[in-house]
mmCIF file of C-alpha atoms and ligand atoms in Angstrom:
data_model
loop_
_atom_site.group_PDB
_atom_site.id
_atom_site.type_symbol
_atom_site.label_atom_id
_atom_site.label_comp_id
_atom_site.label_asym_id
_atom_site.label_seq_id
_atom_site.Cartn_x
_atom_site.Cartn_y
_atom_site.Cartn_z
ATOM 1 C CA MET A 1143 -8.142 26.990 17.674
ATOM 2 C CA HIS A 1144 -8.572 24.939 14.620
ATOM 3 C CA ILE A 1145 -6.755 21.539 14.547
ATOM 4 C CA PRO A 1146 -6.455 19.994 11.244
ATOM 5 C CA PHE A 1147 -5.981 16.216 10.938
ATOM 6 C CA ASN A 1148 -2.905 16.538 8.984
ATOM 7 C CA LYS A 1149 -0.231 19.053 8.160
ATOM 8 C CA PRO A 1150 2.765 18.288 5.953
ATOM 9 C CA TYR A 1151 6.041 18.367 7.593
ATOM 10 C CA LEU A 1152 8.848 20.684 6.062
ATOM 11 C CA SER A 1153 12.399 20.243 7.260
ATOM 12 C CA GLY A 1154 13.159 23.803 5.508
ATOM 13 C CA LYS A 1155 15.942 22.553 3.111
ATOM 14 C CA GLU A 1156 13.307 21.342 0.456
ATOM 15 C CA ILE A 1157 13.835 24.522 -1.803
ATOM 16 C CA GLU A 1158 17.461 24.554 -1.216
ATOM 17 C CA TYR A 1159 17.801 20.964 -2.363
ATOM 18 C CA ILE A 1160 15.449 21.547 -5.110
ATOM 19 C CA ILE A 1161 17.522 24.557 -6.363
ATOM 20 C CA GLU A 1162 20.626 22.338 -6.052
ATOM 21 C CA SER A 1163 18.861 19.677 -8.454
ATOM 22 C CA VAL A 1164 17.751 22.249 -11.123
ATOM 23 C CA ASN A 1165 21.447 23.481 -11.180
ATOM 24 C CA SER A 1166 22.676 20.193 -11.695
ATOM 25 C CA LEU A 1167 20.870 20.393 -14.848
ATOM 26 C CA LYS A 1168 20.127 16.576 -14.561
ATOM 27 C CA ILE A 1169 16.523 17.102 -13.366
ATOM 28 C CA SER A 1170 14.819 13.973 -15.002
ATOM 29 C CA GLY A 1171 15.285 10.603 -13.144
ATOM 30 C CA ASP A 1172 17.981 8.966 -11.358
ATOM 31 C CA GLY A 1173 20.057 12.184 -10.813
ATOM 32 C CA LEU A 1174 22.095 13.395 -7.833
ATOM 33 C CA PHE A 1175 19.269 13.416 -5.240
ATOM 34 C CA THR A 1176 17.710 10.035 -6.347
ATOM 35 C CA LYS A 1177 20.999 8.199 -5.658
ATOM 36 C CA LYS A 1178 21.497 9.925 -2.327
ATOM 37 C CA CYS A 1179 17.926 8.795 -1.369
ATOM 38 C CA HIS A 1180 18.749 5.325 -2.802
ATOM 39 C CA GLN A 1181 22.080 5.033 -0.631
ATOM 40 C CA PHE A 1182 20.495 6.526 2.524
ATOM 41 C CA PHE A 1183 17.601 3.680 2.475
ATOM 42 C CA GLU A 1184 19.884 0.998 1.505
ATOM 43 C CA GLN A 1185 22.549 1.720 4.144
ATOM 44 C CA LYS A 1186 20.109 2.448 6.707
ATOM 45 C CA TYR A 1187 17.498 -0.537 6.713
ATOM 46 C CA GLY A 1188 20.030 -2.742 4.429
ATOM 47 C CA PHE A 1189 17.340 -3.071 1.532
ATOM 48 C CA SER A 1190 19.260 -4.971 -0.929
ATOM 49 C CA LYS A 1191 17.709 -2.845 -3.844
ATOM 50 C CA CYS A 1192 15.636 0.643 -3.900
ATOM 51 C CA LEU A 1193 14.192 2.297 -6.442
ATOM 52 C CA LEU A 1194 12.260 5.463 -6.228
ATOM 53 C CA THR A 1195 9.107 5.474 -7.923
ATOM 54 C CA THR A 1196 6.463 8.337 -8.603
ATOM 55 C CA SER A 1197 4.347 6.817 -6.204
ATOM 56 C CA CYS A 1198 3.396 3.667 -4.062
ATOM 57 C CA THR A 1199 0.972 2.924 -6.395
ATOM 58 C CA ASP A 1200 3.354 2.764 -9.057
ATOM 59 C CA ALA A 1201 5.706 0.496 -6.990
ATOM 60 C CA LEU A 1202 2.733 -1.956 -6.564
ATOM 61 C CA GLU A 1203 2.326 -1.985 -10.106
ATOM 62 C CA MET A 1204 5.897 -2.751 -10.775
ATOM 63 C CA ALA A 1205 5.723 -5.611 -8.453
ATOM 64 C CA ALA A 1206 2.739 -7.021 -10.202
ATOM 65 C CA LEU A 1207 4.616 -6.904 -13.431
ATOM 66 C CA LEU A 1208 7.637 -8.134 -12.038
ATOM 67 C CA ILE A 1209 5.807 -11.480 -10.706
ATOM 68 C CA ASP A 1210 4.069 -11.699 -14.332
ATOM 69 C CA ILE A 1211 0.454 -11.458 -13.076
ATOM 70 C CA GLN A 1212 -1.710 -12.970 -15.990
ATOM 71 C CA PRO A 1213 -5.413 -12.747 -16.300
ATOM 72 C CA ASN A 1214 -7.078 -14.757 -13.774
ATOM 73 C CA ASP A 1215 -4.112 -15.328 -11.493
ATOM 74 C CA GLU A 1216 -5.356 -15.240 -7.666
ATOM 75 C CA VAL A 1217 -3.909 -12.535 -5.287
ATOM 76 C CA ILE A 1218 -4.761 -12.540 -1.732
ATOM 77 C CA MET A 1219 -4.665 -9.429 0.215
ATOM 78 C CA PRO A 1220 -6.541 -7.630 3.009
ATOM 79 C CA SER A 1221 -10.071 -5.998 2.294
ATOM 80 C CA PHE A 1222 -9.248 -3.092 4.796
ATOM 81 C CA THR A 1223 -6.603 -1.306 2.472
ATOM 82 C CA PHE A 1224 -6.282 1.542 0.062
ATOM 83 C CA VAL A 1225 -7.363 1.012 -3.423
ATOM 84 C CA SER A 1226 -4.110 0.901 -4.864
ATOM 85 C CA THR A 1227 -3.084 -2.385 -3.232
ATOM 86 C CA ALA A 1228 -5.732 -4.182 -5.286
ATOM 87 C CA ASN A 1229 -5.655 -1.933 -8.396
ATOM 88 C CA ALA A 1230 -2.012 -2.652 -9.432
ATOM 89 C CA PHE A 1231 -3.023 -6.348 -9.708
ATOM 90 C CA VAL A 1232 -6.420 -5.938 -11.262
ATOM 91 C CA LEU A 1233 -4.601 -3.910 -14.001
ATOM 92 C CA ARG A 1234 -2.746 -7.009 -15.076
ATOM 93 C CA GLY A 1235 -6.062 -8.933 -14.943
ATOM 94 C CA ALA A 1236 -5.689 -10.752 -11.432
ATOM 95 C CA LYS A 1237 -8.707 -11.798 -9.368
ATOM 96 C CA ILE A 1238 -8.362 -10.264 -6.022
ATOM 97 C CA ILE A 1239 -9.307 -12.673 -2.944
ATOM 98 C CA PHE A 1240 -9.863 -10.507 -0.053
ATOM 99 C CA ALA A 1241 -9.115 -11.842 3.370
ATOM 100 C CA ASP A 1242 -10.369 -10.490 6.803
ATOM 101 C CA SER A 1243 -8.440 -8.668 9.245
ATOM 102 C CA LEU A 1244 -7.413 -9.768 12.563
ATOM 103 C CA ALA A 1245 -10.054 -9.106 15.306
ATOM 104 C CA SER A 1246 -7.238 -7.162 17.458
ATOM 105 C CA HIS A 1247 -5.933 -5.314 14.555
ATOM 106 C CA PRO A 1248 -6.741 -4.100 10.957
ATOM 107 C CA ASN A 1249 -3.844 -6.262 9.538
ATOM 108 C CA ILE A 1250 -4.577 -9.374 7.642
ATOM 109 C CA ASP A 1251 -5.568 -12.616 9.624
ATOM 110 C CA ALA A 1252 -2.450 -14.779 8.807
ATOM 111 C CA ASP A 1253 -4.432 -17.705 10.143
ATOM 112 C CA ALA A 1254 -7.310 -17.196 7.647
ATOM 113 C CA LEU A 1255 -5.040 -17.310 4.576
ATOM 114 C CA GLU A 1256 -4.376 -21.179 3.850
ATOM 115 C CA ALA A 1257 -8.215 -21.642 3.401
ATOM 116 C CA LEU A 1258 -8.125 -18.981 0.422
ATOM 117 C CA ILE A 1259 -5.248 -20.587 -1.394
ATOM 118 C CA THR A 1260 -5.846 -22.344 -4.738
ATOM 119 C CA PRO A 1261 -3.951 -23.548 -7.643
ATOM 120 C CA LYS A 1262 -4.402 -20.053 -9.066
ATOM 121 C CA THR A 1263 -2.998 -18.039 -6.257
ATOM 122 C CA LYS A 1264 0.189 -16.466 -7.088
ATOM 123 C CA ALA A 1265 0.989 -13.891 -4.515
ATOM 124 C CA ILE A 1266 -0.195 -12.702 -0.951
ATOM 125 C CA VAL A 1267 -0.095 -8.784 -0.656
ATOM 126 C CA VAL A 1268 0.154 -7.854 3.076
ATOM 127 C CA VAL A 1269 -0.687 -4.161 4.471
ATOM 128 C CA HIS A 1270 1.395 -2.981 7.521
ATOM 129 C CA TYR A 1271 -1.543 -0.906 8.642
ATOM 130 C CA ALA A 1272 -0.631 2.152 10.801
ATOM 131 C CA GLY A 1273 3.298 1.069 10.157
ATOM 132 C CA VAL A 1274 2.425 -2.080 12.409
ATOM 133 C CA ALA A 1275 3.903 -5.245 11.203
ATOM 134 C CA CYS A 1276 1.629 -8.297 9.912
ATOM 135 C CA GLU A 1277 2.386 -11.897 11.279
ATOM 136 C CA MET A 1278 5.488 -12.057 8.489
ATOM 137 C CA ASN A 1279 6.775 -15.581 9.818
ATOM 138 C CA LYS A 1280 3.406 -17.154 9.288
ATOM 139 C CA ILE A 1281 2.872 -15.434 6.179
ATOM 140 C CA ASN A 1282 6.458 -16.615 4.604
ATOM 141 C CA GLU A 1283 5.771 -19.933 5.771
ATOM 142 C CA LEU A 1284 2.777 -20.384 3.755
ATOM 143 C CA ALA A 1285 4.322 -18.675 0.653
ATOM 144 C CA GLN A 1286 7.056 -21.117 0.887
ATOM 145 C CA LYS A 1287 4.581 -24.128 1.338
ATOM 146 C CA TYR A 1288 2.573 -23.114 -1.840
ATOM 147 C CA ASN A 1289 5.378 -21.305 -3.657
ATOM 148 C CA LEU A 1290 3.799 -17.634 -3.638
ATOM 149 C CA TYR A 1291 5.147 -14.471 -3.912
ATOM 150 C CA VAL A 1292 4.756 -12.103 -0.938
ATOM 151 C CA ILE A 1293 4.729 -8.332 -1.646
ATOM 152 C CA GLU A 1294 4.619 -5.882 1.481
ATOM 153 C CA ASP A 1295 2.740 -2.837 0.961
ATOM 154 C CA ALA A 1296 4.711 -0.808 3.316
ATOM 155 C CA ALA A 1297 3.127 2.642 2.162
ATOM 156 C CA GLN A 1298 2.739 3.440 5.909
ATOM 157 C CA ALA A 1299 5.334 1.534 7.438
ATOM 158 C CA ILE A 1300 8.746 3.465 6.940
ATOM 159 C CA ASP A 1301 11.051 2.880 9.875
ATOM 160 C CA SER A 1302 9.254 -0.037 11.392
ATOM 161 C CA PHE A 1303 10.271 -3.455 12.099
ATOM 162 C CA TYR A 1304 9.272 -7.117 12.320
ATOM 163 C CA GLN A 1305 11.463 -8.859 14.895
ATOM 164 C CA ASN A 1306 14.097 -6.505 14.312
ATOM 165 C CA LYS A 1307 13.830 -6.544 10.598
ATOM 166 C CA PRO A 1308 12.894 -3.503 8.691
ATOM 167 C CA LEU A 1309 9.370 -3.641 6.897
ATOM 168 C CA GLY A 1310 9.755 -3.642 3.183
ATOM 169 C CA SER A 1311 12.714 -5.848 3.441
ATOM 170 C CA ILE A 1312 10.906 -9.129 4.471
ATOM 171 C CA GLY A 1313 8.823 -10.311 1.346
ATOM 172 C CA HIS A 1314 10.013 -10.426 -2.283
ATOM 173 C CA PHE A 1315 8.968 -6.842 -2.681
ATOM 174 C CA GLY A 1316 8.200 -3.692 -0.389
ATOM 175 C CA ALA A 1317 6.248 -0.919 -1.698
ATOM 176 C CA PHE A 1318 6.628 2.691 0.186
ATOM 177 C CA SER A 1319 4.716 5.931 -0.275
ATOM 178 C CA PHE A 1320 5.811 9.466 0.375
ATOM 179 C CA HIS A 1321 2.518 11.070 -0.297
ATOM 180 C CA GLU A 1322 2.116 14.328 1.607
ATOM 181 C CA THR A 1323 -0.125 12.246 4.142
ATOM 182 C CA LYS A 1324 2.693 9.791 5.162
ATOM 183 C CA ASN A 1325 5.572 10.138 7.781
ATOM 184 C CA LEU A 1326 8.012 11.226 5.025
ATOM 185 C CA ILE A 1327 6.669 13.186 2.255
ATOM 186 C CA ALA A 1328 8.025 14.323 -1.318
ATOM 187 C CA GLY A 1329 4.278 15.532 -2.152
ATOM 188 C CA GLU A 1330 3.677 12.445 -4.548
ATOM 189 C CA GLY A 1331 6.437 9.602 -4.357
ATOM 190 C CA GLY A 1332 7.084 6.224 -3.601
ATOM 191 C CA MET A 1333 9.861 3.365 -3.651
ATOM 192 C CA LEU A 1334 9.952 -0.210 -4.724
ATOM 193 C CA THR A 1335 12.320 -2.324 -2.439
ATOM 194 C CA ILE A 1336 13.729 -5.672 -4.005
ATOM 195 C CA ASN A 1337 14.744 -8.244 -1.885
ATOM 196 C CA ALA A 1338 14.886 -11.181 -4.224
ATOM 197 C CA PRO A 1339 18.134 -10.299 -6.094
ATOM 198 C CA GLN A 1340 17.246 -12.134 -9.257
ATOM 199 C CA PHE A 1341 14.680 -9.280 -9.936
ATOM 200 C CA ILE A 1342 16.889 -6.450 -9.820
ATOM 201 C CA LYS A 1343 17.831 -6.196 -13.221
ATOM 202 C CA ARG A 1344 14.228 -6.545 -14.604
ATOM 203 C CA ALA A 1345 12.894 -3.969 -11.977
ATOM 204 C CA GLU A 1346 15.411 -1.478 -13.680
ATOM 205 C CA ILE A 1347 14.289 -2.208 -17.165
ATOM 206 C CA ILE A 1348 10.431 -1.908 -16.268
ATOM 207 C CA ARG A 1349 10.937 1.419 -14.498
ATOM 208 C CA GLU A 1350 12.629 2.688 -17.387
ATOM 209 C CA LYS A 1351 9.945 2.142 -20.032
ATOM 210 C CA GLY A 1352 11.089 -1.437 -20.973
ATOM 211 C CA THR A 1353 14.419 -0.436 -21.798
ATOM 212 C CA ASN A 1354 17.841 -1.352 -20.610
ATOM 213 C CA ARG A 1355 19.009 2.468 -20.174
ATOM 214 C CA SER A 1356 20.119 1.908 -16.680
ATOM 215 C CA ALA A 1357 22.573 -0.714 -17.616
ATOM 216 C CA PHE A 1358 23.450 1.307 -20.910
ATOM 217 C CA PHE A 1359 24.436 4.292 -18.444
ATOM 218 C CA ARG A 1360 26.579 2.253 -16.315
ATOM 219 C CA GLY A 1361 28.126 0.927 -19.538
ATOM 220 C CA GLU A 1362 27.235 -2.723 -19.178
ATOM 221 C CA VAL A 1363 25.498 -2.767 -22.534
ATOM 222 C CA ASP A 1364 26.882 -0.782 -25.613
ATOM 223 C CA LYS A 1365 23.180 -0.140 -27.043
ATOM 224 C CA TYR A 1366 20.022 0.716 -25.297
ATOM 225 C CA ASN A 1367 17.015 -1.121 -26.410
ATOM 226 C CA TRP A 1368 13.497 -1.980 -26.013
ATOM 227 C CA VAL A 1369 13.682 -5.306 -24.067
ATOM 228 C CA ASP A 1370 10.653 -5.985 -21.841
ATOM 229 C CA LEU A 1371 7.530 -4.545 -20.765
ATOM 230 C CA GLY A 1372 7.576 -1.230 -18.878
ATOM 231 C CA SER A 1373 6.318 2.220 -18.142
ATOM 232 C CA SER A 1374 7.878 5.346 -16.780
ATOM 233 C CA PHE A 1375 7.802 4.688 -13.227
ATOM 234 C CA LEU A 1376 10.873 6.889 -12.085
ATOM 235 C CA PRO A 1377 10.321 10.389 -10.375
ATOM 236 C CA SER A 1378 12.043 13.675 -11.551
ATOM 237 C CA ASP A 1379 15.125 14.413 -9.421
ATOM 238 C CA ILE A 1380 13.477 17.421 -8.107
ATOM 239 C CA ILE A 1381 10.914 15.001 -6.290
ATOM 240 C CA ALA A 1382 14.079 13.189 -4.970
ATOM 241 C CA ALA A 1383 15.445 16.284 -3.771
ATOM 242 C CA PHE A 1384 12.428 17.211 -1.616
ATOM 243 C CA LEU A 1385 12.549 13.908 -0.237
ATOM 244 C CA TYR A 1386 16.049 14.085 0.685
ATOM 245 C CA ALA A 1387 15.605 17.234 2.993
ATOM 246 C CA GLN A 1388 13.089 14.853 4.858
ATOM 247 C CA LEU A 1389 15.445 12.086 5.258
ATOM 248 C CA GLU A 1390 17.807 14.037 7.085
ATOM 249 C CA ASN A 1391 15.496 14.655 9.520
ATOM 250 C CA LEU A 1392 13.791 11.191 9.884
ATOM 251 C CA GLU A 1393 14.737 10.574 13.702
ATOM 252 C CA ASP A 1394 13.599 14.188 14.508
ATOM 253 C CA ILE A 1395 10.212 13.475 12.887
ATOM 254 C CA GLN A 1396 9.800 9.903 14.293
ATOM 255 C CA ASN A 1397 10.415 11.079 17.646
ATOM 256 C CA LYS A 1398 8.248 13.552 17.693
ATOM 257 C CA ARG A 1399 5.196 11.533 16.296
ATOM 258 C CA LYS A 1400 5.870 8.877 18.921
ATOM 259 C CA HIS A 1401 5.700 11.611 21.543
ATOM 260 C CA ILE A 1402 1.982 12.512 20.234
ATOM 261 C CA TRP A 1403 0.969 8.844 19.753
ATOM 262 C CA GLN A 1404 2.280 7.944 23.228
ATOM 263 C CA THR A 1405 0.405 10.966 24.672
ATOM 264 C CA TYR A 1406 -2.933 9.781 23.263
ATOM 265 C CA PHE A 1407 -2.173 6.030 24.098
ATOM 266 C CA SER A 1408 -1.619 7.104 27.746
ATOM 267 C CA HIS A 1409 -4.440 9.669 28.152
ATOM 268 C CA PHE A 1410 -6.834 6.793 26.685
ATOM 269 C CA GLN A 1411 -6.216 4.121 29.008
ATOM 270 C CA GLU A 1412 -9.085 4.842 31.318
ATOM 271 C CA LEU A 1413 -11.434 4.945 28.375
ATOM 272 C CA LYS A 1414 -10.187 1.437 27.550
ATOM 273 C CA GLU A 1415 -10.522 0.390 31.084
ATOM 274 C CA ASN A 1416 -14.173 1.451 30.920
ATOM 275 C CA CYS A 1417 -14.652 -0.535 27.734
ATOM 276 C CA GLN A 1418 -15.824 2.578 25.766
ATOM 277 C CA VAL A 1419 -13.101 2.436 23.143
ATOM 278 C CA ASP A 1420 -10.271 0.072 22.007
ATOM 279 C CA LEU A 1421 -6.864 1.442 21.430
ATOM 280 C CA PRO A 1422 -4.138 0.458 19.020
ATOM 281 C CA TYR A 1423 -2.643 -3.004 19.843
ATOM 282 C CA ILE A 1424 1.177 -3.450 18.993
ATOM 283 C CA PRO A 1425 2.142 -7.040 19.149
ATOM 284 C CA ASP A 1426 5.560 -7.968 20.412
ATOM 285 C CA TYR A 1427 6.918 -8.819 16.997
ATOM 286 C CA ALA A 1428 6.257 -5.406 15.785
ATOM 287 C CA THR A 1429 7.439 -1.783 16.574
ATOM 288 C CA ASN A 1430 5.218 1.359 16.374
ATOM 289 C CA ASN A 1431 6.301 4.254 13.920
ATOM 290 C CA ALA A 1432 3.606 6.269 14.860
ATOM 291 C CA HIS A 1433 2.058 6.535 11.665
ATOM 292 C CA ILE A 1434 -1.722 6.561 12.796
ATOM 293 C CA PHE A 1435 -3.254 6.821 16.172
ATOM 294 C CA TYR A 1436 -6.713 5.545 15.941
ATOM 295 C CA LEU A 1437 -9.588 4.444 18.168
ATOM 296 C CA VAL A 1438 -12.053 1.979 17.619
ATOM 297 C CA CYS A 1439 -15.472 2.908 18.848
ATOM 298 C CA LYS A 1440 -18.431 0.525 19.840
ATOM 299 C CA ASP A 1441 -20.461 1.144 16.504
ATOM 300 C CA ILE A 1442 -20.637 3.324 13.631
ATOM 301 C CA GLU A 1443 -23.228 5.598 15.328
ATOM 302 C CA GLN A 1444 -20.936 6.160 18.177
ATOM 303 C CA ARG A 1445 -17.865 6.840 15.741
ATOM 304 C CA ASN A 1446 -19.848 9.254 13.680
ATOM 305 C CA GLN A 1447 -21.308 11.044 16.777
ATOM 306 C CA LEU A 1448 -17.511 11.503 18.128
ATOM 307 C CA ILE A 1449 -16.207 12.796 14.546
ATOM 308 C CA GLN A 1450 -19.310 15.099 14.745
ATOM 309 C CA PHE A 1451 -18.724 16.172 18.278
ATOM 310 C CA CYS A 1452 -15.076 17.065 17.578
ATOM 311 C CA LYS A 1453 -15.851 18.811 14.643
ATOM 312 C CA GLN A 1454 -18.052 21.298 16.523
ATOM 313 C CA GLN A 1455 -14.931 22.326 18.484
ATOM 314 C CA ASP A 1456 -12.885 22.400 15.146
ATOM 315 C CA VAL A 1457 -11.087 19.221 15.802
ATOM 316 C CA ASN A 1458 -10.867 16.951 12.690
ATOM 317 C CA LEU A 1459 -11.041 13.423 13.342
ATOM 318 C CA VAL A 1460 -10.914 11.222 10.053
ATOM 319 C CA PHE A 1461 -12.341 7.627 9.464
ATOM 320 C CA HIS A 1462 -10.491 5.486 7.155
ATOM 321 C CA TYR A 1463 -10.926 2.688 4.534
ATOM 322 C CA ILE A 1464 -14.354 1.433 3.283
ATOM 323 C CA SER A 1465 -13.517 -2.175 2.898
ATOM 324 C CA LEU A 1466 -12.888 -2.883 -0.613
ATOM 325 C CA HIS A 1467 -14.899 -6.182 -0.726
ATOM 326 C CA LYS A 1468 -17.859 -3.980 -0.535
ATOM 327 C CA SER A 1469 -16.682 -1.211 -2.948
ATOM 328 C CA PRO A 1470 -18.992 -0.696 -6.078
ATOM 329 C CA PHE A 1471 -16.342 -1.975 -8.269
ATOM 330 C CA TYR A 1472 -15.496 -5.065 -6.516
ATOM 331 C CA VAL A 1473 -18.706 -6.156 -4.737
ATOM 332 C CA SER A 1474 -19.991 -8.258 -7.426
ATOM 333 C CA LYS A 1475 -16.877 -9.894 -8.054
ATOM 334 C CA HIS A 1476 -16.244 -10.835 -4.457
ATOM 335 C CA GLY A 1477 -19.113 -13.170 -3.825
ATOM 336 C CA LEU A 1478 -20.745 -13.559 -0.552
ATOM 337 C CA ARG A 1479 -18.107 -14.347 1.990
ATOM 338 C CA GLU A 1480 -18.212 -12.005 5.011
ATOM 339 C CA LEU A 1481 -15.428 -10.347 6.462
ATOM 340 C CA PRO A 1482 -16.753 -9.196 9.826
ATOM 341 C CA ASN A 1483 -13.501 -7.778 11.340
ATOM 342 C CA ALA A 1484 -12.807 -5.506 8.318
ATOM 343 C CA ASP A 1485 -16.377 -4.284 8.381
ATOM 344 C CA ARG A 1486 -15.973 -3.449 11.964
ATOM 345 C CA PHE A 1487 -12.639 -1.265 11.339
ATOM 346 C CA SER A 1488 -14.492 0.322 8.353
ATOM 347 C CA ASP A 1489 -17.510 1.350 10.738
ATOM 348 C CA CYS A 1490 -15.717 1.993 13.957
ATOM 349 C CA LEU A 1491 -12.301 3.069 13.497
ATOM 350 C CA VAL A 1492 -11.500 6.736 13.704
ATOM 351 C CA ARG A 1493 -7.960 8.464 13.205
ATOM 352 C CA LEU A 1494 -6.965 11.402 15.363
ATOM 353 C CA PRO A 1495 -4.805 14.349 14.327
ATOM 354 C CA LEU A 1496 -0.965 13.603 14.375
ATOM 355 C CA PHE A 1497 1.463 15.799 12.534
ATOM 356 C CA TYR A 1498 4.988 16.986 13.301
ATOM 357 C CA GLU A 1499 4.022 20.614 14.061
ATOM 358 C CA MET A 1500 1.403 19.568 16.571
ATOM 359 C CA LYS A 1501 1.506 21.794 19.742
ATOM 360 C CA ASP A 1502 1.332 20.487 23.164
ATOM 361 C CA SER A 1503 -1.934 22.903 23.501
ATOM 362 C CA GLN A 1504 -3.295 21.273 20.442
ATOM 363 C CA LEU A 1505 -2.678 17.661 21.564
ATOM 364 C CA GLU A 1506 -4.373 18.419 24.933
ATOM 365 C CA LYS A 1507 -7.501 19.894 23.113
ATOM 366 C CA VAL A 1508 -7.810 16.981 21.182
ATOM 367 C CA VAL A 1509 -7.330 14.628 24.350
ATOM 368 C CA GLN A 1510 -9.997 16.637 26.211
ATOM 369 C CA CYS A 1511 -12.550 16.819 23.508
ATOM 370 C CA VAL A 1512 -12.365 13.138 23.031
ATOM 371 C CA ILE A 1513 -12.754 12.336 26.983
ATOM 372 C CA ASP A 1514 -15.584 15.112 27.049
ATOM 373 C CA PHE A 1515 -17.579 13.227 24.474
ATOM 374 C CA PHE A 1516 -17.390 10.021 26.424
ATOM 375 C CA LYS A 1517 -18.036 11.586 29.662
ATOM 376 C CA LYS A 1518 -21.114 13.145 28.110
ATOM 377 C CA LYS A 1519 -22.418 9.506 27.242
HETATM 378 C C1 PLP B 1322 -0.955 5.801 0.790
HETATM 379 C C2 PLP B 1322 -1.230 4.341 0.621
HETATM 380 C C3 PLP B 1322 -0.986 3.959 -0.815
HETATM 381 C C4 PLP B 1322 -0.756 4.786 -1.882
HETATM 382 O O1 PLP B 1322 0.271 5.445 -1.953
HETATM 383 P P1 PLP B 1322 0.592 6.521 -3.053
HETATM 384 O O2 PLP B 1322 2.125 7.009 -2.837
HETATM 385 O O3 PLP B 1322 -0.414 7.593 -3.012
HETATM 386 O O4 PLP B 1322 0.365 5.634 -4.417
HETATM 387 C C5 PLP B 1322 -1.200 2.429 -1.060
HETATM 388 N N1 PLP B 1322 -1.169 1.648 0.026
HETATM 389 C C6 PLP B 1322 -1.529 2.005 1.243
HETATM 390 C C7 PLP B 1322 -1.644 0.968 2.481
HETATM 391 C C8 PLP B 1322 -1.494 3.235 1.829
HETATM 392 O O5 PLP B 1322 -1.588 3.864 2.779
#
């Protein structure tokens, strides 16, 4: 029985909605299903403005344009993240100042940030790893004190909360991903949430190639013109049609994922008590959206042996980010500052299979495989 790491979820209605979108003959951006998706998210989570994008990467690039990042501006973010978090700002010429993770969690260590702030700092980008919230009160307080923007890379954080506030609604901007590997998918897709209303108009313009086309279609201006920087950040309505079929099943998807996550969590308590691995930590202020279930091994050798052991039984475990401060592209720009917690998660973290269609028998096999590995030790 082969157990993949991930299998994309399908509700069964994706093709039906794509056909409906095609038949509407409005298959470019901001058609019927794009509007339905915007409405869904704005109503369900109270985001003041949502704009679907072609990816989370694009949503982050829009945020970098919206806050007018200039060459040599500094942007603080965790090192343990996906390249897009950094690339979006590097494209505008920013210098990235990488911060360490917490010891207890891959999320950015909010207490380590003040020391990294300089007169050039323009923004803090937080990443809610595995859909678990960062310490947003501390981060927002710092941002207010030093007049910084806060951007939430909420790629993994759909339907997750910080003190009852939906992630993606707390900073100036939130960026979500609907990539095939996320809880809700559109193949490739993303969304920018704009929580500071003064940015809404410009966000629409930047997303529409720097034109005021959105205002024109609403009849607010009588000509549409090139008025600002911009690019083509909006997805075809076909993408939105696919996504909408997923949104209708959000609760079902989340319940299933949480069931799998909880099963892992309870079965591995004993390993944790015997100090063989660390389990995910969910602080009181955060919820768990079951995006990732991970274990943190003792060291890289043990982690790699575990992956190898499971692979022999056709169970696919996957490690995660190589910290960006050590990446070939950035290592020389980072300087020599050590980020030991980020390094530890790069070396020791391993993700377990977690997907909607996972059967109980598959789940049991993964659990058994991991337990067998540690028994053998
Ligand atoms: C998946 C992911 C992204 C990129 O999302 P795309 O939609 O593929 O651009 C960015 N940041 C984080 C933290 C992610 O997990």
